[in-house]
Every structure is written in structure tokens, then in C-alpha cells.
Short mmCIF file of C-alpha atoms in Angstrom, two decimals:
data_model
loop_
_atom_site.label_atom_id
_atom_site.label_comp_id
_atom_site.label_asym_id
_atom_site.label_seq_id
_atom_site.Cartn_x
_atom_site.Cartn_y
_atom_site.Cartn_z
CA UNK A 96 8.85 -7.36 -11.50
CA UNK A 97 7.20 -10.62 -10.43
CA UNK A 98 3.97 -9.65 -12.20
CA UNK A 99 5.84 -8.84 -15.42
CA UNK A 100 7.66 -12.17 -15.25
CA UNK A 101 4.41 -14.07 -14.80
CA UNK A 102 2.63 -12.25 -17.64
CA UNK A 103 5.60 -12.86 -19.95
CA UNK A 104 5.57 -16.55 -19.02
CA UNK A 105 1.82 -16.87 -19.65
CA UNK A 106 2.14 -15.06 -22.99
CA UNK A 107 5.00 -17.36 -23.99
CA UNK A 108 7.48 -14.51 -24.56
CA UNK A 109 10.83 -13.58 -23.08
CA UNK A 110 10.80 -11.04 -20.27
CA UNK A 111 12.14 -7.79 -21.68
CA UNK A 112 10.77 -8.31 -25.19
CA UNK A 113 7.01 -7.74 -25.58
CA UNK A 114 6.60 -7.55 -21.79
CA UNK A 115 8.97 -5.48 -19.66
CA UNK A 116 9.24 -3.61 -16.39
CA UNK A 117 10.82 -0.50 -14.86
CA UNK A 118 11.66 -0.11 -11.19
CA UNK A 119 14.08 2.22 -9.47
CA UNK A 120 17.69 1.52 -10.57
CA UNK A 121 16.56 -1.34 -12.82
CA UNK A 122 14.73 -1.80 -16.10
CA UNK A 123 14.08 -4.68 -18.45
CA UNK A 124 12.57 -3.71 -21.81
CA UNK A 125 13.37 -3.27 -25.49
CA UNK A 126 12.06 -1.62 -28.66
CA UNK A 127 9.59 -4.51 -28.98
CA UNK A 128 8.02 -3.87 -25.56
CA UNK A 129 4.28 -3.18 -25.78
CA UNK A 130 3.33 -3.93 -22.16
CA UNK A 131 5.41 -2.24 -19.47
CA UNK A 132 4.98 -2.61 -15.72
CA UNK A 133 6.39 0.13 -13.50
CA UNK A 134 6.06 1.69 -10.07
CA UNK A 135 4.11 4.90 -9.57
CA UNK A 136 7.40 6.74 -9.00
CA UNK A 137 8.75 5.59 -12.36
CA UNK A 138 5.58 6.73 -14.13
CA UNK A 139 6.05 10.15 -12.56
CA UNK A 140 9.56 10.22 -14.04
CA UNK A 141 7.97 9.52 -17.43
CA UNK A 142 5.96 12.73 -17.02
CA UNK A 143 9.21 14.66 -16.53
CA UNK A 144 10.52 13.57 -19.93
CA UNK A 145 7.18 13.21 -21.73
CA UNK A 146 4.43 15.35 -20.12
CA UNK A 147 1.76 14.22 -22.60
CA UNK A 148 2.66 10.49 -22.36
CA UNK A 149 2.65 10.36 -26.17
CA UNK A 150 4.37 6.94 -26.14
CA UNK A 151 1.45 5.35 -24.30
CA UNK A 152 -2.03 4.50 -25.56
CA UNK A 153 -3.27 2.91 -22.31
CA UNK A 154 -2.37 3.73 -18.70
CA UNK A 155 -3.56 1.43 -15.91
CA UNK A 156 -3.13 2.37 -12.24
CA UNK A 157 -3.49 -0.74 -10.10
CA UNK A 158 -3.86 -0.94 -6.31
CA UNK A 159 -5.33 2.56 -6.45
CA UNK A 160 -6.80 2.20 -2.95
CA UNK A 161 -3.33 2.51 -1.43
CA UNK A 162 -3.47 6.28 -2.14
CA UNK A 163 0.28 6.81 -1.98
CA UNK A 164 1.78 10.27 -2.47
CA UNK A 165 2.85 9.43 -6.03
CA UNK A 166 -0.46 7.80 -6.93
CA UNK A 167 -2.50 10.85 -5.95
CA UNK A 168 -0.25 13.13 -8.02
CA UNK A 169 -0.59 10.71 -10.94
CA UNK A 170 -4.37 10.89 -10.74
CA UNK A 171 -4.30 14.66 -11.22
CA UNK A 172 -1.71 14.53 -14.02
CA UNK A 173 -3.38 11.68 -15.91
CA UNK A 174 -6.77 13.37 -15.67
CA UNK A 175 -5.31 16.52 -17.23
CA UNK A 176 -3.60 14.57 -20.06
CA UNK A 177 -6.75 12.53 -20.80
CA UNK A 178 -8.76 15.71 -21.33
CA UNK A 179 -6.72 16.77 -24.36
CA UNK A 180 -5.73 13.27 -25.52
CA UNK A 181 -9.14 11.73 -26.19
CA UNK A 182 -7.56 8.53 -27.56
CA UNK A 183 -5.74 7.82 -24.28
CA UNK A 184 -7.45 5.09 -22.26
CA UNK A 185 -7.13 5.26 -18.47
CA UNK A 186 -7.95 2.32 -16.19
CA UNK A 187 -8.01 2.65 -12.40
CA UNK A 188 -8.17 -0.74 -10.67
CA UNK A 189 -8.75 -1.56 -7.02
CA UNK A 190 -10.47 -4.07 -4.78
CA UNK A 191 -11.75 -1.58 -2.19
CA UNK A 192 -11.74 1.86 -3.85
CA UNK A 193 -14.68 4.26 -3.51
CA UNK A 194 -15.73 3.81 -7.14
CA UNK A 195 -18.48 6.43 -7.17
CA UNK A 196 -16.14 9.11 -5.87
CA UNK A 197 -13.37 8.31 -8.33
CA UNK A 198 -15.79 8.02 -11.23
CA UNK A 199 -16.88 11.59 -10.46
CA UNK A 200 -13.24 12.71 -10.20
CA UNK A 201 -12.51 11.34 -13.67
CA UNK A 202 -15.41 13.22 -15.29
CA UNK A 203 -18.06 10.53 -14.65
CA UNK A 204 -16.00 7.66 -16.04
CA UNK A 205 -17.83 4.30 -16.34
CA UNK A 206 -17.38 1.72 -13.58
CA UNK A 207 -16.78 -1.96 -14.31
CA UNK A 208 -17.14 -4.59 -11.62
CA UNK A 209 -15.15 -7.74 -12.34
CA UNK A 210 -15.81 -10.57 -9.87
CA UNK A 211 -12.70 -12.36 -8.72
CA UNK A 212 -12.20 -15.94 -7.61
CA UNK A 213 -12.32 -15.80 -3.85
CA UNK A 214 -12.74 -18.43 -1.20
CA UNK A 215 -14.84 -17.77 1.92
CA UNK A 216 -13.05 -16.31 4.94
CA UNK A 217 -14.43 -16.65 8.46
CA UNK A 218 -13.76 -13.62 10.68
CA UNK A 219 -13.13 -14.02 14.43
CA UNK A 220 -12.91 -11.23 17.00
CA UNK A 221 -11.64 -11.15 20.58
CA UNK A 222 -14.24 -10.87 23.34
CA UNK A 223 -12.31 -8.08 25.07
CA UNK A 224 -9.57 -5.62 23.97
CA UNK A 225 -6.03 -7.01 24.06
CA UNK A 226 -3.65 -5.18 26.41
CA UNK A 227 -0.56 -6.37 24.49
CA UNK A 228 -1.16 -7.18 20.84
CA UNK A 229 2.34 -8.65 20.39
CA UNK A 230 1.69 -11.21 23.10
CA UNK A 231 -1.76 -11.82 21.63
CA UNK A 232 -0.17 -12.55 18.24
CA UNK A 233 2.17 -15.13 19.76
CA UNK A 234 -0.65 -16.77 21.71
CA UNK A 235 -2.86 -16.91 18.63
CA UNK A 236 -0.13 -18.43 16.48
CA UNK A 237 0.41 -21.18 19.06
CA UNK A 238 -3.32 -21.76 19.33
CA UNK A 239 -3.66 -22.07 15.54
CA UNK A 240 -0.71 -24.45 15.40
CA UNK A 241 -2.17 -26.75 18.04
CA UNK A 242 -5.86 -26.67 17.11
CA UNK A 243 -6.19 -25.90 13.39
CA UNK A 244 -5.60 -28.05 10.27
CA UNK A 245 -2.39 -27.56 8.21
CA UNK A 246 -1.82 -24.14 6.69
CA UNK A 247 0.48 -21.16 7.21
CA UNK A 248 -0.57 -18.32 9.51
CA UNK A 249 0.20 -14.81 8.24
CA UNK A 250 0.71 -12.01 10.78
CA UNK A 251 0.57 -8.42 9.45
CA UNK A 252 3.20 -6.72 11.63
CA UNK A 253 1.88 -3.18 11.93
CA UNK A 254 4.95 -1.78 13.69
CA UNK A 255 7.72 -2.92 11.38
CA UNK A 256 10.23 -3.24 14.21
CA UNK A 257 8.56 -6.09 16.08
CA UNK A 258 9.28 -8.95 13.71
CA UNK A 259 11.22 -10.75 16.43
CA UNK A 260 8.09 -11.20 18.52
CA UNK A 261 7.51 -14.79 17.37
CA UNK A 262 11.15 -15.75 17.51
CA UNK A 263 11.34 -14.50 21.12
CA UNK A 264 8.07 -16.10 22.16
CA UNK A 265 7.68 -16.67 25.92
CA UNK A 266 6.69 -19.96 27.51
CA UNK A 267 3.24 -21.58 27.20
CA UNK A 268 0.46 -18.99 27.28
CA UNK A 269 -3.30 -19.40 27.69
CA UNK A 270 -5.21 -19.21 24.39
CA UNK A 271 -7.25 -16.04 23.85
CA UNK A 272 -11.03 -16.29 23.73
CA UNK A 273 -12.49 -15.82 20.30
CA UNK A 274 -16.09 -15.21 19.35
CA UNK A 275 -18.03 -16.88 16.56
CA UNK A 276 -17.18 -15.82 13.00
CA UNK A 277 -18.79 -12.72 11.63
CA UNK A 278 -18.71 -11.83 7.91
CA UNK A 279 -16.49 -12.74 4.97
CA UNK A 280 -13.54 -10.61 3.82
CA UNK A 281 -11.96 -9.13 0.64
CA UNK A 282 -8.28 -9.25 -0.73
CA UNK A 283 -4.39 -9.04 -0.22
CA UNK A 284 -0.86 -9.16 1.86
CA UNK A 285 2.97 -9.52 0.87
CA UNK A 286 6.90 -9.79 1.25
CA UNK A 287 7.19 -11.78 4.48
CA UNK A 288 9.90 -12.52 7.01
CA UNK A 289 9.63 -16.13 8.17
CA UNK A 290 9.71 -17.04 11.85
CA UNK A 291 8.18 -19.79 14.00
CA UNK A 292 7.88 -20.35 17.73
CA UNK A 293 9.66 -23.70 17.65
CA UNK A 294 10.16 -24.36 21.39
CA UNK A 295 6.39 -24.55 21.99
CA UNK A 296 5.53 -26.81 19.03
CA UNK A 297 4.97 -30.57 19.47
CA UNK A 298 8.05 -32.43 18.21
CA UNK A 299 6.25 -34.08 15.26
CA UNK A 300 7.44 -33.36 11.72
CA UNK A 301 3.91 -33.27 10.32
CA UNK A 302 2.98 -30.65 12.93
CA UNK A 303 5.66 -28.16 11.90
CA UNK A 304 4.54 -25.13 9.93
CA UNK A 305 5.89 -21.74 8.86
CA UNK A 306 4.62 -18.46 10.25
CA UNK A 307 4.79 -15.46 7.92
CA UNK A 308 5.35 -12.15 9.74
CA UNK A 309 4.76 -9.28 7.33
CA UNK A 310 4.70 -5.47 7.32
CA UNK A 311 1.72 -3.42 6.19
CA UNK A 312 3.04 -3.36 2.61
CA UNK A 313 1.64 -6.88 2.40
CA UNK A 314 -1.76 -5.75 1.12
CA UNK A 315 -0.85 -6.23 -2.53
CA UNK A 316 -1.96 -8.85 -5.03
CA UNK A 317 1.07 -11.12 -4.64
CA UNK A 318 -0.07 -14.53 -3.45
CA UNK A 319 1.91 -16.63 -0.95
CA UNK A 320 0.84 -20.24 -1.35
CA UNK A 321 -0.43 -21.98 1.76
CA UNK A 322 -1.68 -18.92 3.68
CA UNK A 323 -5.14 -19.76 5.03
CA UNK A 324 -4.91 -18.13 8.48
CA UNK A 325 -4.39 -14.40 9.05
CA UNK A 326 -3.83 -12.73 12.42
CA UNK A 327 -4.71 -9.04 12.28
CA UNK A 328 -3.45 -6.98 15.26
CA UNK A 329 -5.32 -3.95 13.91
CA UNK A 330 -2.35 -1.60 13.77
CA UNK A 331 0.01 -0.15 11.18
CA UNK A 332 2.74 2.47 10.97
CA UNK A 333 1.74 5.63 9.14
CA UNK A 334 3.64 8.81 8.38
CA UNK A 335 2.30 11.86 10.13
CA UNK A 336 3.28 15.49 9.45
CA UNK A 337 2.82 18.49 11.72
CA UNK A 338 2.95 21.66 9.59
CA UNK A 339 3.40 23.87 12.66
CA UNK A 340 6.59 22.17 13.78
CA UNK A 341 7.63 21.00 10.31
CA UNK A 342 8.36 17.56 11.74
CA UNK A 343 7.41 14.12 10.43
CA UNK A 344 6.83 11.11 12.66
CA UNK A 345 5.97 7.44 12.15
CA UNK A 346 3.50 6.52 14.89
CA UNK A 347 1.72 3.20 15.30
CA UNK A 348 -1.96 3.83 14.56
CA UNK A 349 -5.12 1.72 14.18
CA UNK A 350 -5.65 0.51 10.62
CA UNK A 351 -8.79 1.33 8.62
CA UNK A 352 -11.70 -0.99 7.87
CA UNK A 353 -10.59 -1.17 4.24
CA UNK A 354 -7.12 -2.24 5.34
CA UNK A 355 -8.54 -4.81 7.76
CA UNK A 356 -10.72 -6.28 5.02
CA UNK A 357 -7.74 -6.57 2.69
CA UNK A 358 -5.73 -8.35 5.39
CA UNK A 359 -8.60 -10.76 5.95
CA UNK A 360 -8.97 -11.46 2.26
CA UNK A 361 -5.40 -12.68 2.12
CA UNK A 362 -6.55 -15.85 3.90
CA UNK A 363 -8.95 -16.69 1.07
CA UNK A 364 -6.67 -16.50 -1.94
CA UNK A 365 -5.89 -20.22 -2.35
CA UNK A 366 -8.49 -21.95 -0.13
CA UNK A 367 -11.18 -21.25 2.45
CA UNK A 368 -9.51 -19.49 5.37
CA UNK A 369 -9.88 -17.81 8.72
CA UNK A 370 -8.95 -14.34 9.95
CA UNK A 371 -8.39 -13.77 13.66
CA UNK A 372 -8.75 -10.08 14.48
CA UNK A 373 -7.09 -9.20 17.76
CA UNK A 374 -9.68 -6.57 18.58
CA UNK A 375 -13.40 -6.61 19.30
CA UNK A 376 -16.24 -6.50 16.78
CA UNK A 377 -17.39 -3.26 18.45
CA UNK A 378 -13.95 -1.69 17.85
CA UNK A 379 -14.13 -2.66 14.18
CA UNK A 380 -17.58 -1.14 13.77
CA UNK A 381 -17.12 2.05 15.81
CA UNK A 382 -13.42 2.86 16.21
CA UNK A 383 -11.81 2.13 12.84
CA UNK A 384 -12.02 4.67 10.03
CA UNK A 385 -13.68 3.52 6.81
CA UNK A 386 -10.58 4.18 4.69
CA UNK A 387 -6.95 5.12 5.29
CA UNK A 388 -6.17 8.84 5.22
CA UNK A 389 -4.36 9.50 1.89
CA UNK A 390 -0.61 9.89 2.31
CA UNK A 391 -0.67 13.31 0.67
CA UNK A 392 -2.74 14.66 3.59
CA UNK A 393 -0.39 13.42 6.30
CA UNK A 394 3.14 13.96 4.92
CA UNK A 395 5.33 16.92 4.09
CA UNK A 396 4.41 18.15 0.58
CA UNK A 397 7.95 19.36 -0.23
CA UNK A 398 8.51 16.67 -2.86
CA UNK A 399 5.05 17.32 -4.30
CA UNK A 400 5.85 21.00 -4.79
CA UNK A 401 9.20 20.24 -6.45
CA UNK A 402 7.72 17.66 -8.78
CA UNK A 403 4.76 19.79 -9.88
CA UNK A 404 7.00 22.83 -10.36
CA UNK A 405 9.36 20.77 -12.54
CA UNK A 406 6.34 19.78 -14.69
CA UNK A 407 5.47 23.44 -15.21
CA UNK A 408 2.53 23.43 -12.79
CA UNK A 409 2.80 26.59 -10.69
CA UNK A 410 -0.73 27.10 -9.35
CA UNK A 411 -0.42 24.45 -6.66
CA UNK A 412 -3.42 25.59 -4.66
CA UNK A 413 -5.71 24.81 -7.62
CA UNK A 414 -4.09 21.60 -8.88
CA UNK A 415 -6.71 18.87 -9.23
CA UNK A 416 -5.81 16.50 -6.38
CA UNK A 417 -8.29 13.73 -5.48
CA UNK A 418 -7.80 14.90 -1.89
CA UNK A 419 -6.12 18.25 -1.50
CA UNK A 420 -3.25 18.54 1.00
CA UNK A 421 -3.73 21.21 3.69
CA UNK A 422 -3.04 24.71 2.34
CA UNK A 423 -0.98 25.41 5.45
CA UNK A 424 1.33 22.53 4.55
CA UNK A 425 1.72 23.69 0.94
CA UNK A 426 2.56 27.26 1.96
CA UNK A 427 5.06 26.02 4.54
CA UNK A 428 6.69 23.80 1.89
CA UNK A 429 7.05 26.78 -0.45
CA UNK A 430 8.73 28.80 2.30
CA UNK A 431 11.05 25.92 3.17
CA UNK A 432 12.06 25.33 -0.46
CA UNK A 433 12.79 29.04 -0.91
CA UNK A 434 14.98 28.99 2.20
CA UNK A 435 16.83 25.94 0.81
CA UNK A 436 17.47 27.72 -2.49
CA UNK A 437 15.24 25.39 -4.50
CA UNK A 438 12.81 28.19 -5.43
CA UNK A 439 13.52 31.76 -6.48
CA UNK A 440 11.74 34.76 -4.99
CA UNK A 441 9.26 34.44 -7.88
CA UNK A 442 8.46 30.85 -6.91
CA UNK A 443 10.29 29.32 -9.88
CA UNK A 444 12.65 26.36 -9.72
CA UNK A 445 16.33 27.16 -9.46
CA UNK A 446 19.11 24.93 -10.82
CA UNK A 447 19.39 23.30 -7.39
CA UNK A 448 15.64 22.84 -7.27
CA UNK A 449 15.61 20.97 -10.59
CA UNK A 450 18.29 18.61 -9.34
CA UNK A 451 16.28 18.03 -6.14
CA UNK A 452 13.17 17.25 -8.19
CA UNK A 453 15.05 14.63 -10.23
CA UNK A 454 16.31 12.85 -7.10
CA UNK A 455 12.82 12.75 -5.48
CA UNK A 456 14.05 12.76 -1.91
CA UNK A 457 13.36 14.88 1.17
CA UNK A 458 14.51 18.40 0.16
CA UNK A 459 16.20 19.31 3.46
CA UNK A 460 18.39 16.19 3.23
CA UNK A 461 19.31 16.89 -0.40
CA UNK A 462 20.53 20.37 0.45
#
């Protein structure tokens, strides 16, 4: 919505006329709309009503590196549509995507590299692993406040439930040792909760500053003015699915190198910045995965099965996913949906199954 508003403003038009947007439970567009921003989930809904996307001449998938469940399904669907609609133009945009791999996936599509305006970012690592990354975040924020020039620190909060860590900061703590800067970073962060450790700040107005504590959804292109310091604890919450037990969990796991680089790049959006990684350089090089495991490979594929079935795609094992979900998970999802009455004994959607597909929620809860 914010992107649509900015584009409309820069084009000198009213939001909802030539430029519009669609998000869940809200839309702002008209018959004059020629540029429409929407979430990946909303674009999937467009496929339900218009499988060939005949109303669109260009489809652009931004932030493709996030590899959400909906985005990966969209890749397969758009690729299929583009094969029989030669006039349809498809753009896949990302700051850290494996371009060679995705070019091959989209039938050797050309790759364009567009340099962005980016300020240098100095990367700092800890000399030794941190036993408590929450405490290390608090210590680092205080150290930045006391020793660094004005600017807001941003703290990617990988656990989601620990946003009170700065508000509940303990008494004065020794500053952590940090090594010399390493390399420069790449892009992104977003939607913060604001906190600051007021009791430990010097009582001078010019020394006060805001601290932005943000979840791992903050790796988008939205810019928060004033952020020139980023503290990266190196963790995030990721869904995990065990097909044997049929249970999903949300454990705290180490982030990937691509995610760490995006967090670091957030410090260089408006000025030269610094990123303080609360883990060692060795851990970054040898312990972190290159990229984040796609969501479709670590979540229950029940919604995927319902959605593809509703689109008339029945051969799920041969659907063209960029990264195929485990066959065991797909077969288990088919069995579960049959038990819930969403699929008939022939594997076709029932009336209940079609309603479940429209709601796009966890099937067992919908039943």
C-alpha cells in the first residue's frame, strides 16, 4: 500500500485511479487503473477467477528471494501461462536471488543487472560466540548510543516474542569486543516496534535516540529514515514441518547468509552505516547456509494441494515448482484432505474442499 501511494504521488495521480493496490480485505482501484500493486496471495486469487491472467500484460514479482509459499506457487503458474501467452511479459526482481538458476527455470530468460544507489556499510563481528544474544543486543545498543555519532540503531528481532528485551534492559553492562570491519553489505528491513533503554542513557536531550526493534519481516524495500546502525543477532523464526508427525513448529534458527546481507544493507540505505553482527566471522563463513530454505519445503503443503486442485492442476507430483516439496509431505497432505472431506476418493475437490481453497487457511482448522 505504501509503495502504491508513493508511485501515485510521484506520477501526480490520485491513488486508486491510474495506480491502485489490492491487499487482503482491502482494495483501492478503479476502471482507470493500469498499475496495480498486490500481495502474492491476492495474485493467487486472481488465478482462481482468471487462470490465464488475460487482464494483465505485465506481471512483476518483487522480493522474489523471500521464497514464500505463495511466491513459489506463482512461479510455476506464471511460467505455465507465459508459455502459451507469448505477449505476456514476466519480471522477477530481487537483490539477492540466484539469477542463473531462475533464468534456467524460466526457459533461459535474460538477466538484467540494475545497480542501485547504496552507501558503504562496515561489517563488525564478535571475537567469540555470544552466550545470550538478547543481552548482547542490549549491550551493543548501549555501546552504540555512547560511542557512535547520531543515528538510529535497528535490531532485527529473530524471535518475535522478545521485543521487550530493550525495554527491560538490566543495569550497566560491559561493552562486547568487536573486530575490525570486514566487507560491505547488500539491502533491506521493515515495520518496527520502537523501544529505548532510557535508564542507561546520559540525561542530555541531544544524546537521546530511538531504537528500532524489528521482526524478520523487515527485509523488504521500505526505508526507515535515520537507520545507519544495524545489530544482527543472527537468528530468525522459521516454520518447520515434520511429515511423520504431521506437526508444524516455529523454532528459532540461524539465519542464512543472504538474510544476513540483507539485514546489513539496511544500514546503508540513507547514509554510510555500520552493521554489528553478534556472531563470529567464522560462524558466518562456515555455519550459515547460503540461502534460506524455501517455505514450501518446510511447511505443510495442505494449502498448496487445495489451491492447485482448485486451479484444475491434479498431477501435483509433476507440477513445475522451483523447489519441489517432499513427496512424502504431498502424499500425507492428500490423505489428510481426504480424511477431512476436502477430496473425494478420486482425488477431486468436494464442495467443502472448494470453500477451504477460497479461504486459504490451514485445512484442519477450517473443518
